[in-house]
Structure formats: C-alpha cells, structure tokens
Tab-separated table of C-alpha atoms and ligand atoms in Angstrom:
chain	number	residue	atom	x	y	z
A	4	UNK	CA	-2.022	1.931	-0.404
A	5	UNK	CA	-1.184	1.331	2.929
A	6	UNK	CA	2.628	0.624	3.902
A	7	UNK	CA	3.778	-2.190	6.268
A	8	UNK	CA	6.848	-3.643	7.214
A	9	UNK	CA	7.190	-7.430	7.353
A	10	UNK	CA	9.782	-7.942	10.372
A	11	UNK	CA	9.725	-8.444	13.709
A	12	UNK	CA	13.175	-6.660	14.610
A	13	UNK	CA	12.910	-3.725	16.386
A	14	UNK	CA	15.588	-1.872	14.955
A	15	UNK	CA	14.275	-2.105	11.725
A	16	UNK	CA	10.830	-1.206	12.598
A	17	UNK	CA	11.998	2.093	14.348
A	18	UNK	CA	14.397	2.775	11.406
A	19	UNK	CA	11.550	2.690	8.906
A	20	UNK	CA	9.024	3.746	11.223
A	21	UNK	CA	11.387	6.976	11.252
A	22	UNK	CA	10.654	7.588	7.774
A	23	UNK	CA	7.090	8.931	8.323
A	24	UNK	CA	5.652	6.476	6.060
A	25	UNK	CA	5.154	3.234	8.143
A	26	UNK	CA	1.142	2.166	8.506
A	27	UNK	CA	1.989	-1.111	10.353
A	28	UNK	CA	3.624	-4.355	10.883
A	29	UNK	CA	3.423	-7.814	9.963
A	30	UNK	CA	5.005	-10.889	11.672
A	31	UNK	CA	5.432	-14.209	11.608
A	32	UNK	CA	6.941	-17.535	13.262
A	33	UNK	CA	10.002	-17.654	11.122
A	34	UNK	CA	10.580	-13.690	11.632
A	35	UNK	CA	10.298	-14.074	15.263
A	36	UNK	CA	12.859	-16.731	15.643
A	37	UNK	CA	15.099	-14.431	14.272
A	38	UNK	CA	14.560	-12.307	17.203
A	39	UNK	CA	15.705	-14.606	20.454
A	40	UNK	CA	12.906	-12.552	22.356
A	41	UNK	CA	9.792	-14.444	23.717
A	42	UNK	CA	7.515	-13.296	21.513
A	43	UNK	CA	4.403	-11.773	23.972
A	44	UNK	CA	6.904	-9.398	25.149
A	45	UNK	CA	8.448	-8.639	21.535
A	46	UNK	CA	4.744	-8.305	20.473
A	47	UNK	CA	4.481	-5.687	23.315
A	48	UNK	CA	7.806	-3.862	22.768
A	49	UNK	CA	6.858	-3.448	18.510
A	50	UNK	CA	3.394	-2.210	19.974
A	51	UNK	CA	5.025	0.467	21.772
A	52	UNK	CA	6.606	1.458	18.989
A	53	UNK	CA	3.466	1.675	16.037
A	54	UNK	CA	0.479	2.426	16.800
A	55	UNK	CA	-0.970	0.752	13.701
A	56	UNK	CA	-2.282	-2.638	12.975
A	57	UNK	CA	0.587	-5.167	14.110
A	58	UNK	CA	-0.426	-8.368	12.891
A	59	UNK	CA	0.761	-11.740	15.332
A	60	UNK	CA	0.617	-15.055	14.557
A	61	UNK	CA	-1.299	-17.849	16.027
A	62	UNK	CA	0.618	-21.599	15.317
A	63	UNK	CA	-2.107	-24.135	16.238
A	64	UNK	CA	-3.822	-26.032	13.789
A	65	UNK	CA	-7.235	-26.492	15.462
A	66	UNK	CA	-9.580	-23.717	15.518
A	67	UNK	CA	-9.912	-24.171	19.643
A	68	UNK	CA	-6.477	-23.697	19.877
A	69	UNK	CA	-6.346	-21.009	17.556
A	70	UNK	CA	-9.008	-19.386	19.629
A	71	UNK	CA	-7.122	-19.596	22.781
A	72	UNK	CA	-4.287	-17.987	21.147
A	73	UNK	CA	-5.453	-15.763	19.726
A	74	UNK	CA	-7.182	-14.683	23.128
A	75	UNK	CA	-4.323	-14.508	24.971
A	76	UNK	CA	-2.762	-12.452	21.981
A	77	UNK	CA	-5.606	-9.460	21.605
A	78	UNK	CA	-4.598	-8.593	25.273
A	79	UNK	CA	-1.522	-7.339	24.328
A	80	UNK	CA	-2.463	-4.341	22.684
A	81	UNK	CA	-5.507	-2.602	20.707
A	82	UNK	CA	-3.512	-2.819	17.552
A	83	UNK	CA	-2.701	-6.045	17.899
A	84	UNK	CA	-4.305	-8.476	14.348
A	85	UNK	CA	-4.485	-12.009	15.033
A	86	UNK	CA	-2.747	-13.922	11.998
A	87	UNK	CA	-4.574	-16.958	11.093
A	88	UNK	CA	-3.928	-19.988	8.276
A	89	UNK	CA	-6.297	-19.767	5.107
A	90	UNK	CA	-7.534	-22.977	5.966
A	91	UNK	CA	-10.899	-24.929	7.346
A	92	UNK	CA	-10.070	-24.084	11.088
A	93	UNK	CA	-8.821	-21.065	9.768
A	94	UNK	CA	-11.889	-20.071	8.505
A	95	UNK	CA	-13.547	-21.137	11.830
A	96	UNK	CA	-11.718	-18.709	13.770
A	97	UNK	CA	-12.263	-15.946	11.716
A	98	UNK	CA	-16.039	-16.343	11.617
A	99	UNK	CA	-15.591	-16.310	16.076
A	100	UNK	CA	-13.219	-13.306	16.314
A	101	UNK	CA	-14.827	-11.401	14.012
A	102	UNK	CA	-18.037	-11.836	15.708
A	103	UNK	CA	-16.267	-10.978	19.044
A	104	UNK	CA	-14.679	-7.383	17.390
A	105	UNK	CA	-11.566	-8.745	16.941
A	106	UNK	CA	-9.101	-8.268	13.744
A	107	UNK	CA	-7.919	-11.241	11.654
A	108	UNK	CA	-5.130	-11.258	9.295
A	109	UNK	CA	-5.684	-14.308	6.781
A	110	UNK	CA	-2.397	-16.028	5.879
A	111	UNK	CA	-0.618	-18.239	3.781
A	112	UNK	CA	-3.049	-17.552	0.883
A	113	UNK	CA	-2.512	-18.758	-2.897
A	114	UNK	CA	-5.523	-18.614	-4.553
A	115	UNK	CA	-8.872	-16.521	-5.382
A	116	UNK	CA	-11.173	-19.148	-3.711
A	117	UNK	CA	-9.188	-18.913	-0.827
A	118	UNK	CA	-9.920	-15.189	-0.611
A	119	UNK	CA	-13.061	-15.382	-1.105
A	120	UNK	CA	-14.227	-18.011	1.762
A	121	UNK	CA	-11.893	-15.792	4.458
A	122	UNK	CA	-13.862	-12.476	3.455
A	123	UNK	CA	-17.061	-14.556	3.895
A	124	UNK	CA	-15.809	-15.315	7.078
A	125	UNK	CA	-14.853	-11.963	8.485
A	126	UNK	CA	-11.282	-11.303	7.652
A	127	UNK	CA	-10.181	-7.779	8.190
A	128	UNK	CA	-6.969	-8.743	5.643
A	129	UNK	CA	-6.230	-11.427	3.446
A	130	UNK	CA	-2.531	-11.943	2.500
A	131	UNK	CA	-1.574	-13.368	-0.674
A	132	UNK	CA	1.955	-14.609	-0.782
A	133	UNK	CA	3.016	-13.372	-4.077
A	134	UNK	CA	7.158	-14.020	-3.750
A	135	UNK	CA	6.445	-17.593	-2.992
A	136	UNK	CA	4.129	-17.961	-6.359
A	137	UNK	CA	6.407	-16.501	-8.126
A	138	UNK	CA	9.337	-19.186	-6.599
A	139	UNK	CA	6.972	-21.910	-8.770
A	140	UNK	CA	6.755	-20.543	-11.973
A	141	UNK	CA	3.340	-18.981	-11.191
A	142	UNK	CA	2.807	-14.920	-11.308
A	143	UNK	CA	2.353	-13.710	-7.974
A	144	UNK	CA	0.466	-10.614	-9.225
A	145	UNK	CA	-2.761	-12.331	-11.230
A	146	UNK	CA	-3.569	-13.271	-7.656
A	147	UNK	CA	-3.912	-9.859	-6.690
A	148	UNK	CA	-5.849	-8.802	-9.663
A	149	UNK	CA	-8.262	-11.765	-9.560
A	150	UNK	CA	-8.923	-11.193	-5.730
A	151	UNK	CA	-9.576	-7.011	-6.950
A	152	UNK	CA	-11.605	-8.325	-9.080
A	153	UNK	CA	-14.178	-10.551	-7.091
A	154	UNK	CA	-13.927	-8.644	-4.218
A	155	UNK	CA	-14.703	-5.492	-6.121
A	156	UNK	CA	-17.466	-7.681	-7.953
A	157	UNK	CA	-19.102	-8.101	-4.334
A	158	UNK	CA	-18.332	-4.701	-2.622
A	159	UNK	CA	-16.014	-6.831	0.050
A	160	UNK	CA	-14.276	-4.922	2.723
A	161	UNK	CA	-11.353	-7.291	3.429
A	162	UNK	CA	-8.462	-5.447	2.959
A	163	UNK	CA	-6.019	-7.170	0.299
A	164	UNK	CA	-2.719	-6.980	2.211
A	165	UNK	CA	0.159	-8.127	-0.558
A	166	UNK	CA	2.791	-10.196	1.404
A	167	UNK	CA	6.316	-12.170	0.536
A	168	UNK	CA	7.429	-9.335	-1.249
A	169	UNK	CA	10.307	-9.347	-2.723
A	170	UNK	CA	11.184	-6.179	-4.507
A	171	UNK	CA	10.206	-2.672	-5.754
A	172	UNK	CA	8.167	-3.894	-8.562
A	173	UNK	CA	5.791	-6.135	-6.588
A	174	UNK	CA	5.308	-3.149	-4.700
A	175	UNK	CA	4.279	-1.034	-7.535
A	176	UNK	CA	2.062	-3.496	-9.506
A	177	UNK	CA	0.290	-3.660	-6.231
A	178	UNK	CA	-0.295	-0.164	-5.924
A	179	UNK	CA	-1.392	-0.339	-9.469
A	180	UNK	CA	-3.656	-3.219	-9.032
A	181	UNK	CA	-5.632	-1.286	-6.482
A	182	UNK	CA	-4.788	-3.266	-3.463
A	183	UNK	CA	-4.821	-2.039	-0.193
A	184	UNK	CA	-1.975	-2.400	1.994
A	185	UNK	CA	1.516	-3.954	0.860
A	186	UNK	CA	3.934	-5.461	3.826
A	187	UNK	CA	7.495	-4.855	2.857
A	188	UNK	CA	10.850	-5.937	4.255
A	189	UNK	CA	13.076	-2.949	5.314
A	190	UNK	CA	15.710	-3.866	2.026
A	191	UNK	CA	12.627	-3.099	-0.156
A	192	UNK	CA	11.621	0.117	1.607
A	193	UNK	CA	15.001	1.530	1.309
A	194	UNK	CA	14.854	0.406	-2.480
A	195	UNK	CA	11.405	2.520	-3.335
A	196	UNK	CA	13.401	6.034	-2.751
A	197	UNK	CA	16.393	4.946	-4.913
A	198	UNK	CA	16.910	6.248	-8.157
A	199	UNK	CA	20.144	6.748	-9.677
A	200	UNK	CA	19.664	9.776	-11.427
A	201	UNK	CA	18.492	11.274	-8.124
A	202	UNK	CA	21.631	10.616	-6.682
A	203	UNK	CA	23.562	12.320	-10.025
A	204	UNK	CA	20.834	14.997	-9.965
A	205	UNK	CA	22.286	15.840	-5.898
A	206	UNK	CA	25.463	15.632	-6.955
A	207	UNK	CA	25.786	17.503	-9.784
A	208	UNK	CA	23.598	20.469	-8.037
A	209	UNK	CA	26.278	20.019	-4.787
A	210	UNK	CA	29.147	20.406	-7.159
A	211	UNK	CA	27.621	23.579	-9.149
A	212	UNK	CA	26.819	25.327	-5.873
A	213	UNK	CA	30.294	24.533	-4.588
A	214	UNK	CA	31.540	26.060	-7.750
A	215	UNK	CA	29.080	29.385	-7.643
A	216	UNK	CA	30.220	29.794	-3.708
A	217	UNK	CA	34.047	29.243	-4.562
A	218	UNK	CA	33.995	32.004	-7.418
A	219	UNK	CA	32.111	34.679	-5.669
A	220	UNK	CA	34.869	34.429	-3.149
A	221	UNK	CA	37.709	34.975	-5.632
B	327	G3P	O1	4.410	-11.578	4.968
B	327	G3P	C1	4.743	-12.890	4.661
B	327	G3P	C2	6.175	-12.911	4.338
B	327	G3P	O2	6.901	-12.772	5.517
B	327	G3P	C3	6.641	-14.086	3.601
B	327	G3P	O3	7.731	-13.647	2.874
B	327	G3P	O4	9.772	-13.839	1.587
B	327	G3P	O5	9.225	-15.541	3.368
B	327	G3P	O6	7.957	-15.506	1.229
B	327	G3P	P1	8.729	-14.700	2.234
C-alpha cells in the first residue's frame, strides 16, 4: 500500500518525506488555507519537494470550469493529480482528462455507486472519506471493502486511495482490506512507528550496555 501524506505544509511534507517512506501528497481547499501561500506557487514548491503523485484541487462546480482548472493546474508539474468532486460534472471531467492523459483524483466519495461511476469514467484514484463516515455513526471501512470488492469483481484499475484518516487503525484495516494507497496526516505517520514496548525494549538494552561498559572498567 502506497503511503501519502494529507497536508499541504511544507514542513511537514519534508519531515515525513525524510522518513524514506512518503509515495505522495494529497491536498485540499481547507489544507491550503492553512498555508497563507497562493496556492499555484505552494503547488509548485510541494512539487519540488516529491516527486510522486501530488494531488490539487479544482473548486468549481461546473465541469467547464473544472476543465479550465484543472488545465491551468497540470502545468505545474508532471506529478501534479487533478482533484475532482464525485459528482455529475465530476464525472464529466474525468471522462475529458482522462481522455487527454491526464490524472484525476476522485473526491469527497461516500458510497460504492459512487466508486463505481468515477472508475467508469477514468479516475486514476477514488478517495473514500472514511473519518467523516465514521463522524455519523456509519463504518468508514465497509466502504473500502465494498469498493475491493466490485472493483476486484470487474478487474478496475482505479486506485482506492483511503482519505480522512484519522488514526493508526484506519491505516491498518486499509492495508488489510487490500486497498491501494492510504493519505495520512503527519500525527498519524508518527503514530504507525510507536510502540511502547519498543521504547522499554531501547531502554532497557541502553541501560544493560551502560552497565556491561561501566563494569569492565572497574
Ligand atoms: O484527504 C481528505 C482529508 O483531508 C479529509 O480529512 O479529517 O478533514 O475528514 P478530514
């Protein structure tokens, strides 16, 4: 399973991207605000930094406008994914910039039908949102499976991309589930290589080699 970070700070994508482990980013308009940076340029400066898929945004509603975005947003970089709404226009879109060679990242989706129409369409990635299900009393993860499921049914290539994560166990029922790429924020990365008894493991091995090296000097 691929590994992405879901941020559009710069900071945090070199910190994790320093890890050796980072496949890509994903953005969006609320991450972005966050950043005080207009965001072609901050598209171009997190380009610079990973050469994997970075996935930006398009925020008009219409499928012309979405197109004209999402022009002007492929020129940034080779990497660059356009991110585009699971809906009719959405679809639209897709079904052009696919045509035209050009990635699509499928957003906002809740449901299996949903991921279905957007593969029929072209989508490189579809991202189910599984933090926000799970904020309504609905599990997150069946999404996942079903969408395994009928995409595996069909032999479909879009990429299931697991989004609105929220901590180390979404991660690893993803993995689990078979999907294909999970976007992460940096809190969660950090969390997957904790384990307490690591940490007591390190210590107790730093304290017994202190000992060894502090009697063989007596
Ligand atoms: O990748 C989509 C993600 O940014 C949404 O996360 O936590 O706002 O639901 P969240």
């Amino acid at each position: 399973m691929k590994l992405f970070i879901d941020t559009a700070n710069l900071d945090e994508i070199k910190k994790a991207n320093s890890y050796g482990v980072l496949d890509g980013v994903t953005t969006n308009p609320t991450l972005l605000s966050k950043e005080k940076e207009e965001p072609m340029v901050q598209f171009k400066k997190i380009c610079e930094i990973v050469k994997g898929p970075v996935s930006a945004e398009v925020t008009s509603l219409d499928a012309e406008g979405m197109l004209a975005e999402a022009k002007e947003l492929a020129q940034i970089s080779s990497n660059i994914v356009i991110k585009v709404p699971c809906t009719i226009d959405g679809l639209k879109t897709t079904k052009e910039l696919s045509a035209s060679g050009i990635k699509t990242n499928l957003t906002l989706c809740f449901s299996p039908s949903q991921a279905l129409l957007v593969a029929k369409a072209g989508a490189t990635y579809v991202s189910p949102f599984v933090g926000r299900l799970d904020d309504i009393s609905t599990e997150g993860m069946n999404l996942i499976e079903d969408i395994r499921v009928i995409y595996d049914n069909y032999g479909i290539e879009t990429q299931i991309l697991v989004a609105s994560i929220r901590h180390p166990l979404h991660f690893v029922e993803a993995a689990r589930i078979g999907a294909d790429v999970a976007t992460v924020p940096l809190s969660v990365i950090e969390k997957l290589m904790k384990h307490p008894l690591t940490d007591i493991g390190i210590k107790r091995f730093s304290d017994d080699w202190e000992k060894l090296k502090t009697s063989l000097v007596k």
